[in-house]
GROMACS .gro file of C-alpha atoms in nm:
model
  495
    1MET     CA    1   5.079 -13.020  13.086
    2PRO     CA    2   5.318 -12.972  12.789
    3VAL     CA    3   5.375 -12.616  12.679
    4SER     CA    4   5.549 -12.442  12.392
    5PRO     CA    5   5.773 -12.155  12.516
    6ILE     CA    6   5.722 -11.827  12.332
    7ILE     CA    7   5.970 -11.539  12.335
    8LEU     CA    8   5.815 -11.218  12.210
    9TRP     CA    9   6.023 -10.924  12.089
   10THR     CA   10   5.967 -10.727  12.408
   11ASP     CA   11   6.038 -11.038  12.616
   12ALA     CA   12   6.381 -11.074  12.457
   13LEU     CA   13   6.460 -10.705  12.513
   14ILE     CA   14   6.347 -10.727  12.875
   15TYR     CA   15   6.574 -11.028  12.929
   16LEU     CA   16   6.864 -10.829  12.779
   17PHE     CA   17   6.774 -10.535  13.002
   18VAL     CA   18   6.774 -10.757  13.313
   19ILE     CA   19   7.113 -10.902  13.213
   20ALA     CA   20   7.250 -10.550  13.162
   21VAL     CA   21   7.124 -10.445  13.507
   22LEU     CA   22   7.283 -10.751  13.667
   23LEU     CA   23   7.614 -10.677  13.493
   24LEU     CA   24   7.591 -10.315  13.611
   25ILE     CA   25   7.531 -10.432  13.968
   26GLY     CA   26   7.836 -10.659  13.947
   27HIS     CA   27   8.044 -10.373  13.808
   28VAL     CA   28   7.934 -10.140  14.088
   29ARG     CA   29   8.012 -10.399  14.356
   30ARG     CA   30   8.368 -10.432  14.226
   31HIS     CA   31   8.440 -10.057  14.247
   32GLU     CA   32   8.425  -9.901  14.591
   33HIS     CA   33   8.372  -9.542  14.473
   34LEU     CA   34   8.065  -9.647  14.271
   35LEU     CA   35   7.937  -9.860  14.556
   36ALA     CA   36   7.966  -9.565  14.795
   37SER     CA   37   7.746  -9.353  14.567
   38TRP     CA   38   7.474  -9.617  14.549
   39ARG     CA   39   7.490  -9.670  14.923
   40ARG     CA   40   7.380  -9.310  14.959
   41VAL     CA   41   7.065  -9.406  14.767
   42GLY     CA   42   6.996  -9.662  15.038
   43HIS     CA   43   7.021  -9.396  15.309
   44SER     CA   44   6.696  -9.233  15.191
   45ALA     CA   45   6.389  -9.357  15.378
   46SER     CA   46   6.150  -9.246  15.103
   47GLY     CA   47   6.375  -9.396  14.839
   48MET     CA   48   6.385  -9.736  15.010
   49SER     CA   49   6.007  -9.737  15.060
   50ALA     CA   50   5.961  -9.651  14.693
   51LEU     CA   51   6.209  -9.922  14.591
   52THR     CA   52   6.012 -10.177  14.793
   53LEU     CA   53   5.695 -10.089  14.601
   54LEU     CA   54   5.885 -10.089  14.271
   55LEU     CA   55   6.012 -10.440  14.343
   56PHE     CA   56   5.649 -10.554  14.372
   57PHE     CA   57   5.569 -10.403  14.032
   58LEU     CA   58   5.891 -10.541  13.879
   59THR     CA   59   5.817 -10.891  14.009
   60THR     CA   60   5.467 -10.877  13.864
   61GLY     CA   61   5.600 -10.753  13.531
   62LEU     CA   62   5.869 -11.022  13.509
   63LEU     CA   63   5.617 -11.296  13.588
   64ASP     CA   64   5.406 -11.161  13.303
   65THR     CA   65   5.707 -11.171  13.068
   66VAL     CA   66   5.759 -11.550  13.067
   67HIS     CA   67   5.518 -11.657  12.788
   68PHE     CA   68   5.415 -11.994  12.653
   69ARG     CA   69   5.136 -12.164  12.456
   70PRO     CA   70   4.956 -12.445  12.643
   71ALA     CA   71   4.886 -12.775  12.471
   72LEU     CA   72   4.532 -12.870  12.373
   73ASP     CA   73   4.367 -13.202  12.446
   74HIS     CA   74   4.399 -13.309  12.084
   75THR     CA   75   4.713 -13.439  11.913
   76THR     CA   76   4.827 -13.483  11.556
   77GLU     CA   77   4.815 -13.817  11.373
   78ASP     CA   78   5.175 -13.891  11.469
   79GLY     CA   79   5.108 -13.815  11.837
   80ARG     CA   80   5.256 -13.465  11.858
   81PRO     CA   81   5.066 -13.216  12.076
   82ILE     CA   82   4.866 -12.932  11.926
   83TYR     CA   83   4.924 -12.602  12.099
   84SER     CA   84   4.668 -12.334  12.159
   85VAL     CA   85   4.683 -12.001  11.976
   86GLU     CA   86   4.634 -11.830  12.312
   87VAL     CA   87   4.959 -11.706  12.465
   88LEU     CA   88   4.971 -11.722  12.845
   89SER     CA   89   5.228 -11.614  13.102
   90VAL     CA   90   5.336 -11.732  13.444
   91LEU     CA   91   5.127 -11.453  13.594
   92ASP     CA   92   4.819 -11.585  13.410
   93ILE     CA   93   4.871 -11.925  13.571
   94LEU     CA   94   4.915 -11.774  13.919
   95VAL     CA   95   4.594 -11.569  13.889
   96THR     CA   96   4.394 -11.833  13.700
   97PRO     CA   97   4.077 -11.794  13.917
   98ILE     CA   98   4.031 -11.426  13.835
   99ARG     CA   99   4.137 -11.480  13.472
  100ILE     CA  100   3.879 -11.744  13.385
  101GLN     CA  101   3.594 -11.621  13.604
  102VAL     CA  102   3.421 -11.396  13.350
  103GLU     CA  103   3.078 -11.262  13.434
  104LYS     CA  104   2.801 -11.145  13.202
  105THR     CA  105   2.859 -10.771  13.242
  106TYR     CA  106   2.927 -10.504  13.505
  107SER     CA  107   2.948 -10.590  13.874
  108ALA     CA  108   3.061 -10.369  14.161
  109PRO     CA  109   3.364 -10.452  14.379
  110LEU     CA  110   3.298 -10.745  14.614
  111ALA     CA  111   2.940 -10.775  14.487
  112ALA     CA  112   2.729 -11.089  14.452
  113HIS     CA  113   2.484 -10.947  14.196
  114LEU     CA  114   2.509 -10.767  13.864
  115TYR     CA  115   2.528 -10.388  13.872
  116ALA     CA  116   2.216 -10.331  13.659
  117LYS     CA  117   1.875 -10.490  13.663
  118GLU     CA  118   1.773 -10.737  13.396
  119THR     CA  119   1.478 -10.962  13.325
  120PHE     CA  120   1.527 -11.331  13.402
  121GLU     CA  121   1.313 -11.630  13.494
  122LEU     CA  122   1.287 -11.786  13.836
  123PRO     CA  123   1.311 -12.166  13.874
  124ASP     CA  124   0.930 -12.183  13.858
  125GLY     CA  125   0.927 -11.998  13.524
  126THR     CA  126   0.805 -11.664  13.658
  127PRO     CA  127   0.973 -11.367  13.484
  128VAL     CA  128   1.114 -11.106  13.718
  129ARG     CA  129   1.322 -10.791  13.672
  130ASP     CA  130   1.590 -10.767  13.940
  131PHE     CA  131   1.967 -10.778  14.001
  132ALA     CA  132   2.074 -11.123  13.885
  133ARG     CA  133   2.324 -11.332  14.081
  134LEU     CA  134   2.680 -11.345  13.954
  135GLN     CA  135   2.804 -11.672  13.811
  136TYR     CA  136   3.129 -11.666  14.012
  137GLY     CA  137   3.135 -11.369  14.249
  138GLY     CA  138   2.981 -11.478  14.578
  139ALA     CA  139   2.848 -11.797  14.417
  140HIS     CA  140   2.926 -11.996  14.733
  141LEU     CA  141   2.679 -11.789  14.937
  142GLN     CA  142   2.328 -11.922  14.997
  143ASP     CA  143   2.187 -11.589  15.116
  144PRO     CA  144   2.411 -11.303  14.992
  145ALA     CA  145   2.216 -11.036  15.175
  146ALA     CA  146   2.293 -11.192  15.513
  147GLU     CA  147   2.616 -11.381  15.449
  148ARG     CA  148   2.821 -11.157  15.217
  149ILE     CA  149   2.954 -10.896  15.464
  150PRO     CA  150   3.053 -11.149  15.737
  151ASP     CA  151   3.216 -11.370  15.471
  152ILE     CA  152   3.416 -11.078  15.331
  153VAL     CA  153   3.529 -10.976  15.680
  154SER     CA  154   3.624 -11.333  15.767
  155ARG     CA  155   3.822 -11.401  15.450
  156GLY     CA  156   3.980 -11.057  15.446
  157GLY     CA  157   4.080 -11.085  15.811
  158THR     CA  158   4.235 -11.427  15.748
  159GLY     CA  159   4.436 -11.282  15.460
  160ILE     CA  160   4.553 -10.994  15.678
  161LEU     CA  161   4.666 -11.239  15.947
  162TYR     CA  162   4.861 -11.438  15.687
  163GLY     CA  163   5.021 -11.117  15.565
  164LEU     CA  164   5.117 -11.017  15.919
  165LEU     CA  165   5.262 -11.365  15.977
  166ILE     CA  166   5.479 -11.335  15.665
  167TRP     CA  167   5.582 -10.984  15.773
  168CYS     CA  168   5.685 -11.109  16.117
  169SER     CA  169   5.892 -11.384  15.955
  170LEU     CA  170   6.065 -11.136  15.724
  171ALA     CA  171   6.128 -10.892  16.009
  172ALA     CA  172   6.274 -11.169  16.225
  173GLY     CA  173   6.495 -11.291  15.939
  174LEU     CA  174   6.614 -10.938  15.861
  175THR     CA  175   6.694 -10.868  16.226
  176GLY     CA  176   6.885 -11.195  16.258
  177TRP     CA  177   7.084 -11.123  15.942
  178LEU     CA  178   7.173 -10.772  16.060
  179SER     CA  179   7.276 -10.895  16.406
  180HIS     CA  180   7.500 -11.161  16.249
  181ARG     CA  181   7.648 -10.910  16.005
  182HIS     CA  182   7.725 -10.643  16.265
  183ARG     CA  183   7.819 -10.896  16.536
  184GLN     CA  184   7.580 -10.767  16.798
  185SER     CA  185   7.292 -10.916  16.991
  186TYR     CA  186   6.949 -10.969  16.837
  187ARG     CA  187   6.791 -10.738  17.095
  188ASN     CA  188   7.031 -10.451  17.025
  189THR     CA  189   6.973 -10.486  16.650
  190LEU     CA  190   6.597 -10.472  16.703
  191ILE     CA  191   6.640 -10.160  16.915
  192ASP     CA  192   6.853  -9.998  16.644
  193ILE     CA  193   6.587 -10.065  16.381
  194ARG     CA  194   6.314  -9.928  16.605
  195ARG     CA  195   6.518  -9.616  16.692
  196ARG     CA  196   6.609  -9.566  16.323
  197THR     CA  197   6.983  -9.568  16.391
  198THR     CA  198   7.080  -9.832  16.132
  199GLU     CA  199   7.292  -9.737  15.831
  200MET     CA  200   7.007  -9.815  15.594
  201PRO     CA  201   6.651  -9.716  15.688
  202TRP     CA  202   6.524 -10.069  15.737
  203TYR     CA  203   6.236  -9.933  15.942
  204ALA     CA  204   6.100  -9.768  15.624
  205VAL     CA  205   6.122 -10.098  15.435
  206LEU     CA  206   5.946 -10.284  15.717
  207LEU     CA  207   5.672 -10.021  15.745
  208THR     CA  208   5.611 -10.041  15.371
  209LEU     CA  209   5.594 -10.420  15.387
  210LEU     CA  210   5.364 -10.394  15.689
  211THR     CA  211   5.119 -10.206  15.465
  212LEU     CA  212   5.173 -10.410  15.149
  213LEU     CA  213   5.177 -10.770  15.273
  214PRO     CA  214   4.845 -10.767  15.468
  215LEU     CA  215   4.682 -10.596  15.170
  216ILE     CA  216   4.812 -10.863  14.932
  217GLY     CA  217   4.704 -11.134  15.176
  218ALA     CA  218   4.349 -10.997  15.198
  219VAL     CA  219   4.321 -10.969  14.819
  220ALA     CA  220   4.461 -11.320  14.773
  221MET     CA  221   4.199 -11.466  15.007
  222LEU     CA  222   3.909 -11.271  14.855
  223ALA     CA  223   3.996 -11.291  14.484
  224PRO     CA  224   3.901 -11.660  14.424
  225HIS     CA  225   3.551 -11.595  14.563
  226TYR     CA  226   3.477 -11.232  14.474
  227HIS     CA  227   3.569 -10.975  14.212
  228VAL     CA  228   3.771 -10.750  14.444
  229LEU     CA  229   3.775 -10.453  14.205
  230GLY     CA  230   3.458 -10.542  14.013
  231THR     CA  231   3.415 -10.634  13.645
  232ASP     CA  232   3.393 -10.438  13.320
  233LYS     CA  233   3.138 -10.433  13.039
  234VAL     CA  234   3.223 -10.782  12.917
  235GLY     CA  235   3.250 -10.922  13.269
  236GLN     CA  236   3.630 -10.941  13.289
  237ASP     CA  237   3.789 -10.893  13.630
  238ILE     CA  238   3.931 -10.542  13.682
  239LEU     CA  239   4.200 -10.668  13.921
  240TYR     CA  240   4.327 -10.903  13.648
  241GLN     CA  241   4.337 -10.616  13.398
  242SER     CA  242   4.526 -10.395  13.645
  243LEU     CA  243   4.790 -10.663  13.706
  244LYS     CA  244   4.831 -10.724  13.332
  245SER     CA  245   4.874 -10.350  13.272
  246ILE     CA  246   5.184 -10.340  13.491
  247ARG     CA  247   5.400 -10.518  13.232
  248VAL     CA  248   5.303 -10.276  12.955
  249ALA     CA  249   5.386  -9.978  13.175
  250LEU     CA  250   5.725 -10.126  13.268
  251VAL     CA  251   5.802 -10.214  12.904
  252ILE     CA  252   5.723  -9.860  12.792
  253GLY     CA  253   5.929  -9.706  13.073
  254THR     CA  254   6.236  -9.930  13.049
  255LEU     CA  255   6.269 -10.020  12.681
  256THR     CA  256   6.207  -9.665  12.566
  257SER     CA  257   6.489  -9.547  12.791
  258PHE     CA  258   6.703  -9.834  12.663
  259ILE     CA  259   6.638  -9.722  12.304
  260MET     CA  260   6.693  -9.349  12.354
  261LEU     CA  261   7.022  -9.381  12.548
  262PRO     CA  262   7.246  -9.454  12.243
  263PHE     CA  263   7.112  -9.149  12.058
  264ALA     CA  264   7.146  -8.919  12.359
  265LEU     CA  265   7.490  -9.045  12.465
  266LEU     CA  266   7.649  -9.050  12.122
  267LEU     CA  267   7.510  -8.724  11.987
  268GLY     CA  268   7.527  -8.531  12.315
  269ILE     CA  269   7.890  -8.616  12.386
  270MET     CA  270   7.991  -8.560  12.022
  271ALA     CA  271   7.826  -8.218  12.013
  272GLY     CA  272   7.989  -8.104  12.336
  273TYR     CA  273   8.333  -8.252  12.267
  274PHE     CA  274   8.399  -8.179  11.900
  275ARG     CA  275   8.194  -7.856  11.880
  276GLY     CA  276   8.219  -7.667  11.550
  277TRP     CA  277   8.019  -7.805  11.259
  278VAL     CA  278   7.946  -8.129  11.445
  279ASP     CA  279   7.775  -7.933  11.720
  280ASP     CA  280   7.583  -7.726  11.463
  281VAL     CA  281   7.454  -8.035  11.279
  282ILE     CA  282   7.342  -8.211  11.599
  283GLN     CA  283   7.177  -7.896  11.733
  284TYR     CA  284   6.994  -7.853  11.404
  285LEU     CA  285   6.883  -8.217  11.421
  286TYR     CA  286   6.727  -8.210  11.768
  287THR     CA  287   6.589  -7.859  11.721
  288THR     CA  288   6.410  -7.975  11.406
  289LEU     CA  289   6.284  -8.287  11.583
  290ASN     CA  290   6.154  -8.079  11.875
  291SER     CA  291   5.969  -7.847  11.637
  292ILE     CA  292   5.745  -8.136  11.525
  293PRO     CA  293   5.460  -8.211  11.770
  294SER     CA  294   5.552  -8.544  11.922
  295VAL     CA  295   5.193  -8.669  11.939
  296LEU     CA  296   5.144  -8.615  11.566
  297LEU     CA  297   5.475  -8.783  11.486
  298ILE     CA  298   5.391  -9.083  11.706
  299ALA     CA  299   5.038  -9.106  11.565
  300ALA     CA  300   5.167  -9.103  11.205
  301ALA     CA  301   5.428  -9.371  11.279
  302VAL     CA  302   5.178  -9.593  11.464
  303MET     CA  303   4.927  -9.561  11.181
  304MET     CA  304   5.193  -9.665  10.928
  305MET     CA  305   5.281  -9.963  11.144
  306GLN     CA  306   4.915 -10.056  11.178
  307VAL     CA  307   4.872 -10.055  10.799
  308TYR     CA  308   5.173 -10.288  10.766
  309ILE     CA  309   5.032 -10.524  11.029
  310GLU     CA  310   4.690 -10.539  10.863
  311THR     CA  311   4.837 -10.601  10.517
  312HIS     CA  312   5.071 -10.878  10.636
  313PRO     CA  313   4.863 -11.094  10.871
  314ASP     CA  314   5.040 -11.413  10.766
  315ILE     CA  315   5.364 -11.323  10.948
  316PHE     CA  316   5.195 -11.334  11.291
  317GLU     CA  317   5.113 -11.671  11.445
  318THR     CA  318   4.912 -11.529  11.734
  319VAL     CA  319   4.728 -11.214  11.830
  320ALA     CA  320   4.981 -11.161  12.110
  321SER     CA  321   5.275 -11.147  11.867
  322ARG     CA  322   5.094 -10.886  11.657
  323ALA     CA  323   5.014 -10.672  11.961
  324ASP     CA  324   5.370 -10.714  12.089
  325LEU     CA  325   5.519 -10.586  11.763
  326ARG     CA  326   5.305 -10.274  11.784
  327LEU     CA  327   5.416 -10.225  12.145
  328LEU     CA  328   5.781 -10.257  12.041
  329PHE     CA  329   5.732 -10.009  11.758
  330LEU     CA  330   5.568  -9.767  12.002
  331CYS     CA  331   5.874  -9.796  12.229
  332ILE     CA  332   6.102  -9.724  11.934
  333ILE     CA  333   5.903  -9.416  11.830
  334LEU     CA  334   5.893  -9.285  12.187
  335GLY     CA  335   6.269  -9.345  12.219
  336ILE     CA  336   6.345  -9.161  11.894
  337THR     CA  337   6.136  -8.861  12.002
  338SER     CA  338   6.251  -8.854  12.368
  339TRP     CA  339   6.632  -8.835  12.345
  340THR     CA  340   6.661  -8.461  12.280
  341GLY     CA  341   6.634  -8.347  12.643
  342LEU     CA  342   6.907  -8.579  12.769
  343CYS     CA  343   7.119  -8.491  12.465
  344ARG     CA  344   7.109  -8.123  12.562
  345LEU     CA  345   7.217  -8.202  12.919
  346LEU     CA  346   7.505  -8.421  12.803
  347ARG     CA  347   7.617  -8.159  12.551
  348GLY     CA  348   7.641  -7.890  12.818
  349GLU     CA  349   7.818  -8.117  13.066
  350THR     CA  350   8.065  -8.236  12.802
  351MET     CA  351   8.147  -7.879  12.700
  352LYS     CA  352   8.229  -7.804  13.065
  353LEU     CA  353   8.439  -8.118  13.112
  354ARG     CA  354   8.631  -8.053  12.789
  355GLU     CA  355   8.790  -7.741  12.936
  356LEU     CA  356   8.916  -7.904  13.255
  357GLU     CA  357   9.289  -7.940  13.315
  358TYR     CA  358   9.316  -8.318  13.293
  359ILE     CA  359   9.133  -8.322  12.957
  360GLN     CA  360   9.365  -8.052  12.825
  361ALA     CA  361   9.664  -8.249  12.953
  362ALA     CA  362   9.540  -8.560  12.773
  363HIS     CA  363   9.519  -8.357  12.452
  364ALA     CA  364   9.874  -8.229  12.505
  365PHE     CA  365  10.005  -8.584  12.546
  366GLY     CA  366   9.840  -8.690  12.220
  367VAL     CA  367   9.572  -8.918  12.366
  368SER     CA  368   9.314  -9.014  12.102
  369HIS     CA  369   8.966  -8.863  12.104
  370TRP     CA  370   8.803  -9.204  12.148
  371ARG     CA  371   9.013  -9.280  12.458
  372ILE     CA  372   8.943  -8.938  12.610
  373ILE     CA  373   8.569  -8.982  12.554
  374THR     CA  374   8.554  -9.336  12.694
  375ARG     CA  375   8.799  -9.291  12.984
  376HIS     CA  376   8.734  -8.933  13.097
  377ILE     CA  377   8.412  -8.791  12.952
  378LEU     CA  378   8.170  -9.085  12.967
  379PRO     CA  379   8.232  -9.188  13.333
  380ASN     CA  380   8.184  -8.828  13.446
  381VAL     CA  381   7.845  -8.787  13.277
  382MET     CA  382   7.697  -9.121  13.384
  383HIS     CA  383   7.536  -8.967  13.691
  384ILE     CA  384   7.334  -8.742  13.459
  385VAL     CA  385   7.235  -9.042  13.246
  386LEU     CA  386   7.118  -9.242  13.548
  387ILE     CA  387   6.925  -8.952  13.700
  388ALA     CA  388   6.757  -8.860  13.371
  389THR     CA  389   6.669  -9.222  13.294
  390VAL     CA  390   6.503  -9.283  13.629
  391MET     CA  391   6.317  -8.950  13.620
  392ASP     CA  392   6.193  -9.005  13.263
  393PHE     CA  393   6.041  -9.342  13.356
  394SER     CA  394   5.726  -9.197  13.512
  395GLY     CA  395   5.677  -8.956  13.222
  396LEU     CA  396   5.690  -9.241  12.973
  397VAL     CA  397   5.435  -9.442  13.172
  398LEU     CA  398   5.198  -9.145  13.165
  399ALA     CA  399   5.270  -9.095  12.793
  400GLU     CA  400   5.149  -9.449  12.717
  401ALA     CA  401   4.827  -9.382  12.906
  402VAL     CA  402   4.765  -9.062  12.710
  403LEU     CA  403   4.848  -9.219  12.372
  404SER     CA  404   4.629  -9.524  12.435
  405TYR     CA  405   4.351  -9.292  12.550
  406VAL     CA  406   4.353  -9.109  12.215
  407GLY     CA  407   4.378  -9.437  12.022
  408VAL     CA  408   4.740  -9.431  11.899
  409GLY     CA  409   4.899  -9.631  12.179
  410VAL     CA  410   4.914 -10.006  12.228
  411ASP     CA  411   4.703 -10.256  12.036
  412PRO     CA  412   4.337 -10.263  12.151
  413SER     CA  413   4.372 -10.634  12.230
  414MET     CA  414   4.650 -10.558  12.480
  415ILE     CA  415   4.552 -10.457  12.832
  416SER     CA  416   4.717 -10.139  12.958
  417PHE     CA  417   4.636  -9.848  13.186
  418GLY     CA  418   4.561  -9.635  12.881
  419THR     CA  419   4.312  -9.881  12.733
  420MET     CA  420   4.148  -9.921  13.074
  421ILE     CA  421   4.107  -9.544  13.108
  422ASN     CA  422   3.980  -9.519  12.752
  423ALA     CA  423   3.720  -9.789  12.818
  424ALA     CA  424   3.618  -9.624  13.147
  425ARG     CA  425   3.562  -9.290  12.973
  426LEU     CA  426   3.219  -9.389  12.845
  427GLU     CA  427   3.135  -9.588  13.157
  428MET     CA  428   3.158  -9.273  13.369
  429ALA     CA  429   2.877  -9.117  13.162
  430ARG     CA  430   2.625  -9.402  13.203
  431GLU     CA  431   2.362  -9.432  13.472
  432PRO     CA  432   2.432  -9.585  13.717
  433MET     CA  433   2.793  -9.471  13.686
  434VAL     CA  434   3.065  -9.737  13.667
  435TRP     CA  435   3.351  -9.582  13.862
  436TRP     CA  436   3.570  -9.875  13.972
  437ALA     CA  437   3.753  -9.936  13.643
  438LEU     CA  438   3.885  -9.581  13.627
  439LEU     CA  439   3.968  -9.581  13.998
  440ALA     CA  440   4.163  -9.909  13.971
  441ALA     CA  441   4.368  -9.792  13.670
  442PHE     CA  442   4.434  -9.457  13.835
  443GLY     CA  443   4.530  -9.617  14.168
  444PHE     CA  444   4.780  -9.864  14.021
  445MET     CA  445   4.930  -9.608  13.784
  446PHE     CA  446   4.949  -9.343  14.059
  447THR     CA  447   5.131  -9.585  14.293
  448LEU     CA  448   5.376  -9.688  14.019
  449VAL     CA  449   5.451  -9.331  13.909
  450LEU     CA  450   5.478  -9.200  14.265
  451SER     CA  451   5.720  -9.480  14.360
  452ALA     CA  452   5.930  -9.409  14.051
  453ASN     CA  453   5.940  -9.036  14.128
  454LEU     CA  454   6.041  -9.087  14.492
  455PHE     CA  455   6.313  -9.331  14.391
  456ALA     CA  456   6.429  -9.086  14.123
  457ASP     CA  457   6.460  -8.812  14.387
  458ALA     CA  458   6.672  -9.044  14.603
  459VAL     CA  459   6.896  -9.128  14.307
  460GLN     CA  460   6.934  -8.761  14.216
  461ASN     CA  461   7.021  -8.660  14.571
  462ALA     CA  462   7.278  -8.939  14.597
  463LEU     CA  463   7.447  -8.918  14.257
  464ASP     CA  464   7.432  -8.549  14.168
  465PRO     CA  465   7.769  -8.394  14.266
  466ARG     CA  466   7.612  -8.050  14.312
  467ASN     CA  467   7.373  -8.180  14.578
  468ARG     CA  468   7.657  -8.356  14.760
  469THR     CA  469   7.873  -8.042  14.750
  470HIS     CA  470   7.587  -7.830  14.884
  471LYS     CA  471   7.522  -8.078  15.168
  472GLN     CA  472   7.892  -8.089  15.258
  473ARG     CA  473   7.908  -7.709  15.268
  474THR     CA  474   7.594  -7.697  15.480
  475ARG     CA  475   7.737  -7.948  15.728
  476THR     CA  476   8.071  -7.763  15.738
  477PHE     CA  477   7.893  -7.432  15.796
  478SER     CA  478   7.681  -7.588  16.071
  479ARG     CA  479   7.987  -7.734  16.245
  480THR     CA  480   8.172  -7.401  16.217
  481LYS     CA  481   7.877  -7.214  16.358
  482THR     CA  482   7.843  -7.462  16.646
  483THR     CA  483   8.216  -7.439  16.725
  484ALA     CA  484   8.203  -7.059  16.717
  485ALA     CA  485   7.904  -7.055  16.948
  486ALA     CA  486   8.076  -7.291  17.192
  487SER     CA  487   8.392  -7.075  17.187
  488GLY     CA  488   8.183  -6.767  17.252
  489ASP     CA  489   8.017  -6.931  17.549
  490LYS     CA  490   8.357  -7.021  17.695
  491THR     CA  491   8.498  -6.669  17.655
  492SER     CA  492   8.192  -6.511  17.806
  493GLN     CA  493   8.223  -6.713  18.128
  494PRO     CA  494   8.366  -6.512  18.422
  495SER     CA  495   8.718  -6.600  18.521
   0.00000   0.00000   0.00000
């Protein structure tokens, strides 16, 4: 099927962000002192488990970033294909069954009937008021009351077995790679992983995959035949909405950090290095910005952008491009209002570094300010930048949910955790209560934010010099205390 590739604004920025991360990884691998710091991140069991979950979310988000317009069945007079106005992604193609299987209205998770009663006619024309059968969910069942539970158990169990089989293959491949790398037997490597004596906590990664892969396998086997997380008011699958919301959360968390870093780095280092009137102006700037309620500032900017979009509809070819521009503008506004905290940290750290001996010696030798900043100041504050960026990610994801909940977030046509929560707000008040939409959005967002926070803690513990100094002092004190105790035991023995 011919397709027309589409690169949205956020797609292009995500591609640039991925390229920047790959270049950073290559730079770290070429410098041993940087590589040693990041190896300490890999020594954290919670950090590696969180990174494993984050890789699942990142993979889902990247699959949802490759967009295209499929060709229609019709062609132009000269034989050229006509492309649909609907913009799809690779993720949409992979989850096509749950994307196109739209029911009439609400249905509970793994149900075969609608959630509320309605009046319909039987094949003989008799009207009856009952729970109608779903068009897709459980449609293969002849008698849902008797066949649904055994069918769910059978398909779910098969998916779990497939997941366990994939896990065993990955565990065997990892063990073989480690045994070849460390030049030891396969059995000894397996014992080291089980006893948790490897350099990196591979047992934590394997335990996380042992939980994740069977779950994915069960969902993959059930999703084509049931709505695993139910459907919403218009009959759309909640699992599909949850997967589509991941990209929006990742875009908000990564691109906003990407946008705020130039402001924080430039202004924070300038304020701490030059001091004087430069410091006063920058302090006045971020103090004034902090005095304005961020929600009101974001709401005003989004409303202005919305007016521009509505008055210039001809510049957007598709609904997706319009929604993407609003998402990009939301990232820009969040970045402009979120750089002040990191700027303060960099200002204080730069003021401390400026008074050190090697900086003063560089001044005495006539080294330019630009060279001092790029060669001495910037490398010594990058640990703060990395820690703050990773820790701000979860806050930005939650900020999108709050802003979309109050109506000033992403475009209503774009699926996100905030729009899902906003839609579920009224569903919780109806009778019978529709609870699964809110639970699904909360569960996915909670897992993403928790993984980001745990990984941020691992990064902070590994890269923060104060934490490393404290740990070194603690180990030195422990060794000294142990040595003193051993010496005391020797001297107390009778001669």
